[in-house]
């Protein structure tokens, strides 16, 4: 092994990280110095990490193994004292967050492109999380981006790769590399939050359960927790072997890519609960027997029932949701007298609210739910929370949903995604809509009167930051809402997301079909924005 060396490099100009770090095609990350530039830019923007601990892990997608070796050698050259890395390079995103917090690490690097496809032609991604275990705030990600545009050298140790296939310690120069069990600490945390006895009893009683790990990172976690610790039958976990290509699938737990378990759940004698998680284990999908639960409703049910789990027995300090998430959780907060916060899309915006203790639980329409136990959304946590609620209430998912709506009212909700559309057309659509905002306020439509129309901006009371341009909101006098925003996680063209919502109070029409309840709003959402005209698309690619 030779001493750390500095390698000259040239800046790249397209590294603007999106909602959740830098995501690009694998082929981009394979270009010389691309990953190195990002990692060095991160290190250059941090202070005081000499001798400190860094946590590194990823979802096992193609290029994970290669990227981890580069990061280890760069961490050593930059003066970190210790790196904790998951066995085989595997760590789920919530597990990284937990390891950072438990070990009081300086921060962590997560390798994942979340729910995006993997493999040589798929996507790769990287992000930095800080000492609280959460995604770096915009002040840091902006500084990293600025740095990546002028960087001209990075530091790396020229040494052999570290064998990550077994637990133990080794060294690169003065830096200790500790290979840790990917699952154990996380599983231990879950036992502190949930009633494992009640859930075990549920399984013993013949409760039908299916979890689709989608050949992504949660397979080993699910087998340990659901099967080994809670006694669910081994067949409960499907696609449980992580693979660099996700078994050729697309690890997005939605009704398109997790259709297998959706179809199973829709059978009259299907499992009582079907669930799935994504590439890096932070998202969740919840489907009861013949009863799909939208992520927004799931957040509301969890907020209303979390006290049934031991870790939340004292009640919740408050709740938060991202702006496009439906107002279902607002109804719970209002009825139960809890503070509710509305933040921009992106888990990082919950960080300060969780750190300050103002909220205990938060979630997003994009299938993310979580709590103050870590600083990331957490797919398996959400599934365990549902199992805990079902075990205590001894009702079916459908019964729980019906009683929830009867108590709090129902927010019919759908998200329409127009994927990989021309980026210029999508930008023009948003600009044109923004220009119309003043005249949309007070506008009468077949779906009701638009009470206010604005571009959402967020003021963070803790760090004083203001985040603008976070999506266009049309709020109707009758409680309906249409939101337009461009995705921050796609890697090709642009993805336009249109979020459509209608509220029915508890004495209103609670058992309509969602498409039927939202029909006039859907038509309006296309017309007002000229979706057809700007994108050339007459229908969305995915509806969730
Ligand atoms: C990431 C963020 C989430 C956010 C989502 C939005 O999710 O971590 O907080 O809700 O992006 O995605 P988009 O901008 O495409 O709507 P993930 O699971 O991809 O890391």
Coordinates of C-alpha atoms and ligand atoms in Angstrom, one line a residue:
X1 CA 0.0 0.0 0.0
X2 CA 1.3 3.5 -0.8
X3 CA 0.6 6.7 1.0
X4 CA -2.5 8.8 0.2
X5 CA -2.1 10.5 -3.1
X6 CA -3.8 13.4 -4.7
X7 CA -5.1 12.9 -8.2
X8 CA -5.9 15.7 -10.5
X9 CA -9.4 15.8 -11.9
X10 CA -11.7 18.1 -13.8
X11 CA -15.1 19.4 -12.7
X12 CA -18.4 18.1 -14.0
X13 CA -21.3 20.4 -14.6
X14 CA -24.3 18.2 -14.1
X15 CA -24.0 17.1 -10.6
X16 CA -26.9 19.1 -9.1
X17 CA -28.2 16.6 -6.6
X18 CA -32.0 16.1 -6.6
X19 CA -34.5 15.5 -3.8
X20 CA -32.3 12.8 -2.4
X21 CA -28.7 13.1 -3.4
X22 CA -27.0 12.5 -6.7
X23 CA -28.7 10.0 -9.0
X24 CA -27.5 9.1 -12.5
X25 CA -27.1 6.2 -14.8
X26 CA -24.5 3.6 -13.7
X27 CA -22.6 4.4 -16.9
X28 CA -22.1 8.0 -15.7
X29 CA -20.8 6.8 -12.4
X30 CA -18.4 4.5 -14.2
X31 CA -16.7 7.5 -16.0
X32 CA -13.3 8.2 -14.6
X33 CA -13.4 10.5 -11.5
X34 CA -17.1 11.0 -11.5
X35 CA -17.8 9.3 -8.2
X36 CA -14.5 10.5 -6.8
X37 CA -15.4 14.1 -7.6
X38 CA -18.6 13.9 -5.7
X39 CA -17.1 12.2 -2.7
X40 CA -14.2 14.6 -2.4
X41 CA -16.6 17.5 -2.8
X42 CA -18.6 16.2 0.2
X43 CA -15.4 15.8 2.3
X44 CA -14.2 19.3 1.2
X45 CA -17.5 20.8 2.5
X46 CA -17.3 19.1 5.9
X47 CA -15.1 20.2 8.9
X48 CA -13.7 18.4 11.9
X49 CA -13.8 14.8 10.8
X50 CA -10.2 13.9 11.3
X51 CA -10.1 10.7 13.2
X52 CA -14.0 10.5 13.3
X53 CA -16.3 7.6 12.3
X54 CA -18.1 7.3 9.0
X55 CA -20.8 4.8 8.2
X56 CA -20.9 3.4 4.6
X57 CA -23.4 1.1 3.0
X58 CA -25.7 0.6 0.0
X59 CA -28.6 -1.3 -1.4
X60 CA -26.5 -3.8 -3.2
X61 CA -27.3 -2.5 -6.7
X62 CA -24.8 -2.9 -9.6
X63 CA -21.7 -0.8 -8.9
X64 CA -22.3 -0.8 -5.1
X65 CA -19.2 -3.0 -4.5
X66 CA -16.9 -0.9 -6.6
X67 CA -18.1 2.4 -5.3
X68 CA -17.7 1.3 -1.7
X69 CA -14.0 0.4 -2.3
X70 CA -13.3 3.8 -3.7
X71 CA -15.1 5.5 -0.8
X72 CA -13.1 3.5 1.8
X73 CA -9.8 4.4 0.1
X74 CA -10.8 8.1 -0.1
X75 CA -12.1 8.2 3.5
X76 CA -8.7 6.9 4.6
X77 CA -6.8 9.4 2.5
X78 CA -8.9 12.2 3.8
X79 CA -8.2 11.3 7.5
X80 CA -11.3 9.5 8.8
X81 CA -10.4 7.3 11.8
X82 CA -12.9 4.6 11.4
X83 CA -15.5 3.4 8.8
X84 CA -18.4 1.1 9.7
X85 CA -19.5 -0.8 6.6
X86 CA -22.3 -3.3 6.3
X87 CA -21.3 -6.9 5.5
X88 CA -21.1 -7.4 1.8
X89 CA -21.5 -3.6 1.5
X90 CA -25.2 -3.9 2.3
X91 CA -27.1 -1.6 4.6
X92 CA -30.6 -0.3 4.2
X93 CA -31.0 3.5 4.3
X94 CA -32.8 3.4 7.7
X95 CA -30.1 1.0 9.1
X96 CA -27.4 3.5 8.0
X97 CA -29.3 6.3 9.8
X98 CA -29.5 4.1 13.0
X99 CA -25.8 3.1 12.9
X100 CA -24.8 6.8 12.6
X101 CA -26.9 7.7 15.6
X102 CA -26.1 4.7 17.7
X103 CA -22.3 5.0 17.2
X104 CA -22.4 8.8 17.3
X105 CA -20.6 8.8 14.0
X106 CA -19.7 12.0 12.1
X107 CA -22.0 11.0 9.2
X108 CA -22.6 8.4 6.6
X109 CA -22.6 7.8 2.9
X110 CA -25.5 5.8 1.4
X111 CA -25.2 4.2 -2.1
X112 CA -28.6 3.8 -3.7
X113 CA -30.9 5.1 -6.3
X114 CA -33.8 4.1 -4.2
X115 CA -36.7 2.7 -6.2
X116 CA -35.0 3.2 -9.6
X117 CA -34.0 0.2 -11.6
X118 CA -30.5 -1.2 -11.2
X119 CA -28.1 -3.3 -13.3
X120 CA -25.4 -2.1 -15.7
X121 CA -27.9 0.0 -17.7
X122 CA -29.8 1.1 -14.6
X123 CA -29.3 3.9 -12.1
X124 CA -26.9 4.5 -9.3
X125 CA -26.9 7.1 -6.6
X126 CA -25.0 8.5 -3.6
X127 CA -25.9 10.8 -0.7
X128 CA -24.4 12.1 2.5
X129 CA -26.2 12.0 5.8
X130 CA -25.0 14.0 8.8
X131 CA -24.5 13.2 12.5
X132 CA -28.3 13.2 13.2
X133 CA -28.6 10.3 10.8
X134 CA -30.6 12.3 8.3
X135 CA -30.0 13.5 4.7
X136 CA -27.7 16.6 4.6
X137 CA -29.7 19.9 4.6
X138 CA -29.8 22.0 1.4
X139 CA -27.1 24.3 2.8
X140 CA -24.7 21.3 2.6
X141 CA -25.9 19.8 -0.7
X142 CA -25.7 23.3 -2.3
X143 CA -22.2 23.7 -1.1
X144 CA -21.2 20.2 -2.4
X145 CA -22.7 21.1 -5.8
X146 CA -20.8 24.4 -5.9
X147 CA -17.6 22.6 -4.9
X148 CA -18.1 19.9 -7.5
X149 CA -18.0 22.6 -10.2
X150 CA -14.5 23.8 -9.3
X151 CA -12.9 20.7 -7.8
X152 CA -9.5 19.9 -9.3
X153 CA -8.1 17.1 -7.2
X154 CA -9.1 14.3 -4.9
X155 CA -7.3 12.2 -2.3
X156 CA -7.1 8.4 -2.4
X157 CA -5.0 5.7 -0.9
X158 CA -3.6 3.3 -3.5
X159 CA -4.2 -0.1 -1.9
X160 CA -5.9 -3.4 -2.5
X161 CA -9.7 -3.7 -2.1
X162 CA -11.0 -4.7 1.4
X163 CA -12.7 -8.1 1.6
X164 CA -16.2 -7.2 2.9
X165 CA -17.6 -10.7 2.9
X166 CA -17.2 -11.4 6.6
X167 CA -17.5 -9.5 9.9
X168 CA -14.3 -8.1 11.5
X169 CA -11.8 -5.3 11.5
X170 CA -9.1 -4.4 9.1
X171 CA -7.1 -1.2 8.3
X172 CA -6.4 1.1 5.4
X173 CA -3.4 3.1 6.5
X174 CA -4.4 4.5 9.9
X175 CA -8.1 4.1 9.3
X176 CA -10.0 1.1 10.8
X177 CA -12.5 -0.6 8.6
X178 CA -15.1 -2.4 10.7
X179 CA -17.4 -4.7 8.8
X180 CA -20.6 -4.9 10.8
X181 CA -23.7 -7.1 10.7
X182 CA -26.1 -5.3 8.3
X183 CA -29.2 -6.4 10.2
X184 CA -28.5 -6.9 14.0
X185 CA -28.6 -3.4 15.3
X186 CA -31.6 -2.4 13.3
X187 CA -33.5 -5.5 14.3
X188 CA -32.7 -4.7 17.9
X189 CA -34.1 -1.2 17.6
X190 CA -37.4 -2.6 16.2
X191 CA -37.8 -4.8 19.3
X192 CA -37.7 -1.7 21.4
X193 CA -40.5 0.0 19.4
X194 CA -43.0 -2.7 18.7
X195 CA -44.9 -5.4 20.6
X196 CA -43.1 -8.5 19.3
X197 CA -45.2 -10.8 21.5
X198 CA -48.5 -9.5 20.1
X199 CA -47.2 -9.8 16.6
X200 CA -45.9 -13.3 17.1
X201 CA -49.2 -14.3 18.5
X202 CA -50.9 -12.9 15.4
X203 CA -48.7 -15.1 13.2
X204 CA -49.3 -18.1 15.4
X205 CA -53.0 -17.6 15.0
X206 CA -52.7 -18.1 11.2
X207 CA -52.6 -14.5 10.1
X208 CA -51.7 -14.4 6.3
X209 CA -48.7 -12.2 5.5
X210 CA -46.6 -11.6 2.4
X211 CA -43.6 -9.3 2.2
X212 CA -42.0 -8.6 -1.2
X213 CA -38.4 -7.6 -0.7
X214 CA -38.1 -7.1 -4.5
X215 CA -34.6 -8.6 -4.6
X216 CA -33.4 -5.5 -2.9
X217 CA -31.8 -4.7 0.4
X218 CA -34.7 -5.6 2.8
X219 CA -34.6 -9.4 2.2
X220 CA -32.1 -10.2 5.0
X221 CA -33.9 -7.8 7.4
X222 CA -37.3 -9.2 6.6
X223 CA -36.1 -12.8 7.0
X224 CA -34.5 -12.0 10.4
X225 CA -37.4 -9.9 11.8
X226 CA -40.6 -11.4 10.3
X227 CA -39.5 -15.0 10.0
X228 CA -36.8 -15.7 12.6
X229 CA -37.9 -13.4 15.4
X230 CA -41.6 -13.1 14.9
X231 CA -42.3 -16.6 13.6
X232 CA -44.0 -15.8 10.3
X233 CA -43.7 -18.8 7.8
X234 CA -40.6 -18.6 5.6
X235 CA -42.8 -18.3 2.5
X236 CA -44.0 -14.9 3.8
X237 CA -40.9 -13.2 2.4
X238 CA -40.6 -13.4 -1.3
X239 CA -37.8 -12.1 -3.6
X240 CA -35.7 -12.1 -0.4
X241 CA -32.2 -12.4 -2.0
X242 CA -30.6 -9.0 -2.8
X243 CA -29.3 -8.9 -6.3
X244 CA -27.3 -6.2 -8.3
X245 CA -30.0 -6.1 -10.9
X246 CA -32.9 -6.6 -8.5
X247 CA -33.6 -9.9 -10.2
X248 CA -34.2 -7.9 -13.4
X249 CA -37.1 -6.1 -11.7
X250 CA -37.8 -2.5 -10.8
X251 CA -37.7 -2.2 -7.0
X252 CA -40.5 0.4 -6.7
X253 CA -43.2 -0.8 -4.3
X254 CA -46.2 0.5 -6.3
X255 CA -49.1 -1.2 -7.9
X256 CA -47.3 -1.6 -11.2
X257 CA -44.0 -3.1 -10.0
X258 CA -45.4 -5.0 -6.9
X259 CA -48.4 -6.3 -8.9
X260 CA -47.7 -9.8 -7.8
X261 CA -48.6 -9.1 -4.2
X262 CA -51.3 -6.7 -5.2
X263 CA -53.1 -9.4 -7.2
X264 CA -52.7 -11.8 -4.3
X265 CA -54.1 -9.3 -1.8
X266 CA -57.1 -8.7 -4.0
X267 CA -58.2 -12.3 -3.8
X268 CA -61.1 -13.0 -1.4
X269 CA -59.0 -15.5 0.5
X270 CA -55.7 -13.7 0.0
X271 CA -53.2 -12.8 2.7
X272 CA -54.5 -10.5 5.5
X273 CA -51.6 -8.1 4.9
X274 CA -49.3 -7.7 1.9
X275 CA -46.4 -5.3 2.0
X276 CA -43.3 -4.4 0.0
X277 CA -40.3 -2.1 0.3
X278 CA -38.0 -0.5 -2.3
X279 CA -34.3 -0.8 -3.3
X280 CA -32.9 0.7 -0.1
X281 CA -35.6 -0.2 2.3
X282 CA -37.0 3.2 3.1
X283 CA -40.3 3.1 1.2
X284 CA -43.3 0.9 2.0
X285 CA -46.4 -0.5 0.3
X286 CA -49.4 -1.6 2.5
X287 CA -52.3 -3.7 1.1
X288 CA -54.8 -5.4 3.2
X289 CA -57.0 -8.2 1.9
X290 CA -59.0 -6.5 -0.9
X291 CA -58.0 -3.1 0.5
X292 CA -55.2 -1.0 -0.8
X293 CA -54.1 1.6 1.6
X294 CA -52.7 4.8 0.1
X295 CA -49.5 6.1 1.7
X296 CA -51.3 9.2 2.8
X297 CA -54.0 7.2 4.5
X298 CA -51.4 4.9 6.0
X299 CA -49.7 7.9 7.6
X300 CA -53.1 9.0 9.0
X301 CA -53.9 5.6 10.4
X302 CA -50.4 5.3 11.9
X303 CA -50.8 8.7 13.5
X304 CA -54.2 7.7 15.0
X305 CA -53.0 4.3 16.3
X306 CA -49.3 4.6 17.1
X307 CA -50.0 4.7 20.8
X308 CA -50.8 1.0 20.5
X309 CA -47.1 0.3 19.9
X310 CA -44.9 0.3 23.1
X311 CA -42.4 2.8 21.6
X312 CA -45.2 5.3 21.1
X313 CA -47.4 4.5 24.2
X314 CA -47.0 8.1 25.5
X315 CA -48.6 9.6 22.4
X316 CA -47.1 11.7 19.7
X317 CA -45.6 15.2 20.1
X318 CA -46.8 16.1 16.6
X319 CA -47.0 15.0 13.0
X320 CA -45.7 16.3 9.7
X321 CA -46.3 15.5 6.0
X322 CA -44.9 16.7 2.7
X323 CA -47.0 19.3 0.9
X324 CA -48.3 16.9 -1.8
X325 CA -49.3 14.3 0.7
X326 CA -53.1 14.2 1.3
X327 CA -54.6 16.1 4.2
X328 CA -55.8 12.8 5.9
X329 CA -53.2 13.1 8.6
X330 CA -54.3 16.8 9.2
X331 CA -57.8 15.5 10.1
X332 CA -56.2 13.2 12.7
X333 CA -54.0 16.0 14.1
X334 CA -56.9 18.3 14.3
X335 CA -59.2 15.9 16.0
X336 CA -56.6 14.7 18.5
X337 CA -55.2 18.2 19.2
X338 CA -51.7 17.5 17.8
X339 CA -49.5 20.0 16.0
X340 CA -49.2 19.3 12.2
X341 CA -46.4 20.7 9.9
X342 CA -46.4 20.8 6.1
X343 CA -43.0 20.6 4.5
X344 CA -41.6 20.4 1.0
X345 CA -41.1 17.0 -0.7
X346 CA -37.9 15.4 0.7
X347 CA -37.2 13.6 3.9
X348 CA -34.5 16.1 4.8
X349 CA -37.2 18.7 5.6
X350 CA -38.4 16.7 8.5
X351 CA -35.0 16.6 10.1
X352 CA -35.1 19.8 12.2
X353 CA -38.7 19.0 13.3
X354 CA -37.6 15.5 14.5
X355 CA -34.5 16.8 16.1
X356 CA -36.4 19.5 18.0
X357 CA -38.9 17.0 19.3
X358 CA -41.8 18.9 17.7
X359 CA -42.9 15.8 15.8
X360 CA -42.8 12.1 16.4
X361 CA -44.2 10.7 13.1
X362 CA -44.0 12.0 9.6
X363 CA -44.7 10.8 6.1
X364 CA -45.0 11.4 2.4
X365 CA -47.3 10.4 -0.4
X366 CA -44.3 8.8 -2.1
X367 CA -44.6 5.7 0.1
X368 CA -42.4 7.0 2.9
X369 CA -43.4 6.8 6.6
X370 CA -41.2 7.1 9.6
X371 CA -40.6 8.4 13.1
X372 CA -38.1 9.9 15.4
X373 CA -36.4 6.5 15.8
X374 CA -34.1 7.3 12.9
X375 CA -33.8 10.3 10.5
X376 CA -34.9 8.5 7.3
X377 CA -38.2 7.0 6.2
X378 CA -38.4 3.4 7.1
X379 CA -40.2 0.7 5.1
X380 CA -39.9 -2.2 7.6
X381 CA -40.9 0.1 10.5
X382 CA -44.1 1.0 8.7
X383 CA -44.9 -2.7 8.1
X384 CA -44.2 -3.6 11.7
X385 CA -46.4 -0.6 12.8
X386 CA -49.3 -2.0 10.8
X387 CA -48.7 -5.5 12.1
X388 CA -48.7 -4.1 15.7
X389 CA -51.9 -2.2 15.1
X390 CA -53.6 -5.2 13.5
X391 CA -52.4 -7.4 16.4
X392 CA -53.8 -5.1 19.0
X393 CA -57.0 -4.1 17.3
X394 CA -57.8 -7.6 16.0
X395 CA -59.6 -6.1 13.0
X396 CA -58.9 -6.4 9.3
X397 CA -57.2 -3.7 7.3
X398 CA -60.5 -2.9 5.6
X399 CA -62.3 -2.6 8.9
X400 CA -59.6 -0.3 10.3
X401 CA -59.9 1.9 7.2
X402 CA -63.7 2.0 7.4
X403 CA -63.7 3.0 11.0
X404 CA -60.9 5.5 10.4
X405 CA -62.9 7.3 7.7
X406 CA -66.1 7.2 9.8
X407 CA -64.2 9.0 12.5
X408 CA -62.1 11.5 10.6
X409 CA -63.6 11.7 7.1
X410 CA -62.0 10.5 3.9
X411 CA -59.4 12.1 1.6
X412 CA -59.8 10.5 -1.8
X413 CA -56.4 10.8 -3.4
X414 CA -54.4 9.8 -6.5
X415 CA -51.1 10.7 -8.0
X416 CA -50.8 10.8 -11.8
X417 CA -47.2 10.5 -13.1
X418 CA -46.2 11.5 -16.6
X419 CA -42.8 9.9 -16.8
X420 CA -39.7 10.7 -18.9
X421 CA -41.4 13.6 -20.7
X422 CA -39.4 16.3 -22.5
X423 CA -37.7 18.4 -19.8
X424 CA -38.3 21.6 -21.7
X425 CA -42.0 20.9 -22.2
X426 CA -42.4 20.1 -18.5
X427 CA -40.6 23.3 -17.5
X428 CA -42.7 25.3 -19.9
X429 CA -45.9 23.8 -18.4
X430 CA -44.9 24.7 -14.9
X431 CA -43.9 28.3 -15.9
X432 CA -47.2 28.8 -17.8
X433 CA -49.2 27.5 -14.9
X434 CA -47.3 29.7 -12.5
X435 CA -48.0 32.7 -14.7
X436 CA -51.7 31.9 -14.5
X437 CA -51.8 31.7 -10.7
X438 CA -53.2 35.2 -9.9
X439 CA -56.2 34.6 -12.2
X440 CA -56.8 31.1 -11.0
X441 CA -57.6 32.3 -7.5
X442 CA -61.4 32.6 -7.2
X443 CA -61.9 30.8 -10.5
X444 CA -65.1 28.7 -10.7
X445 CA -64.7 25.2 -12.2
X446 CA -67.0 22.2 -12.5
X447 CA -65.1 20.7 -9.6
X448 CA -65.7 23.7 -7.3
X449 CA -64.2 27.1 -6.8
X450 CA -60.5 27.5 -6.5
X451 CA -60.0 29.4 -3.3
X452 CA -56.3 30.0 -3.6
X453 CA -53.5 29.2 -6.1
X454 CA -49.8 29.5 -5.2
X455 CA -46.3 28.1 -5.6
X456 CA -45.4 26.4 -2.3
X457 CA -42.5 27.8 -0.3
X458 CA -41.2 26.7 3.1
X459 CA -39.7 28.7 5.9
X460 CA -37.7 26.5 8.3
X461 CA -38.2 28.1 11.7
X462 CA -35.1 26.3 13.1
X463 CA -32.4 27.3 10.6
X464 CA -34.1 30.3 9.0
X465 CA -33.8 28.8 5.5
X466 CA -36.5 29.5 2.9
X467 CA -37.1 26.8 0.2
X468 CA -39.0 28.1 -2.8
X469 CA -40.6 26.7 -6.0
X470 CA -41.8 23.5 -4.3
X471 CA -44.9 22.9 -6.4
X472 CA -48.1 24.6 -7.5
X473 CA -51.1 24.2 -5.2
X474 CA -54.7 24.8 -6.3
X475 CA -56.8 24.8 -3.1
X476 CA -60.6 24.5 -3.6
X477 CA -63.2 26.0 -1.3
X478 CA -64.7 22.5 -0.8
X479 CA -61.4 21.0 0.5
X480 CA -60.3 19.5 -2.9
X481 CA -56.8 20.2 -4.0
X482 CA -54.7 19.8 -7.2
X483 CA -50.9 19.9 -6.9
X484 CA -48.3 20.0 -9.7
X485 CA -44.6 19.4 -9.3
X486 CA -41.7 18.0 -11.2
X487 CA -40.0 15.0 -9.7
X488 CA -36.5 15.4 -8.2
X489 CA -35.5 11.8 -8.5
X490 CA -35.8 10.9 -12.2
X491 CA -32.7 10.4 -14.3
X492 CA -34.1 10.8 -17.8
X493 CA -36.1 13.8 -19.1
X494 CA -38.6 15.1 -16.5
X495 CA -41.4 13.5 -14.6
X496 CA -44.5 15.6 -14.0
X497 CA -46.5 14.6 -10.9
X498 CA -50.1 15.7 -10.5
X499 CA -51.6 15.0 -7.1
X500 CA -55.4 15.1 -7.0
X501 CA -57.5 15.1 -3.8
X502 CA -61.0 15.5 -2.6
X503 CA -62.2 15.6 1.0
X504 CA -65.4 14.1 2.3
X505 CA -66.3 14.8 5.9
X506 CA -67.3 11.9 8.2
X507 CA -71.0 12.2 7.3
X508 CA -70.2 12.5 3.6
X509 CA -69.8 10.0 0.7
X510 CA -67.2 7.6 2.2
X511 CA -67.5 4.6 -0.1
X512 CA -67.0 5.9 -3.6
X513 CA -64.4 4.4 -5.9
X514 CA -61.4 6.7 -6.0
X515 CA -61.5 7.2 -9.9
X516 CA -65.2 8.1 -9.6
X517 CA -64.7 10.5 -6.7
X518 CA -61.9 12.3 -8.4
X519 CA -63.2 12.2 -12.0
X520 CA -64.1 15.9 -12.4
X521 CA -60.8 17.0 -10.7
X522 CA -58.8 14.7 -13.0
X523 CA -60.3 16.2 -16.1
X524 CA -59.7 19.7 -14.7
X525 CA -56.1 18.9 -13.8
X526 CA -55.2 18.1 -17.4
X527 CA -57.1 21.1 -18.9
X528 CA -55.8 23.8 -16.6
X529 CA -52.2 22.8 -17.1
X530 CA -52.4 21.9 -20.8
X531 CA -50.7 18.6 -20.1
X532 CA -51.5 17.3 -23.5
X533 CA -50.2 20.4 -25.2
X534 CA -46.9 20.7 -23.3
X535 CA -46.0 17.0 -22.9
X536 CA -47.7 15.3 -25.8
X537 CA -49.2 12.9 -23.3
X538 CA -53.0 12.3 -23.0
X539 CA -52.7 9.9 -20.1
X540 CA -50.4 9.3 -17.2
X541 CA -47.9 6.4 -17.2
X542 CA -48.5 5.4 -13.6
X543 CA -51.4 6.1 -11.3
X544 CA -50.9 5.5 -7.6
Ligands
LIG1 C1 -36.9 10.7 -2.3 C2 -36.9 11.5 -1.0 C3 -38.3 11.5 -0.5 C4 -39.2 12.2 -1.6 C5 -39.0 11.5 -2.9 C6 -39.7 12.4 -3.9 O1 -37.3 9.4 -2.1 O2 -36.1 10.8 -0.1 O3 -38.4 12.2 0.7 O4 -40.6 12.1 -1.2 O5 -37.7 11.4 -3.2 O6 -39.5 11.9 -5.2 P1 -39.9 12.7 -6.4 O7 -39.1 14.0 -6.3 O8 -39.5 11.8 -7.6 O9 -41.3 13.0 -6.3 P2 -36.4 8.2 -2.4 O10 -37.2 7.0 -1.8 O11 -36.3 8.2 -3.9 O12 -35.1 8.5 -1.7

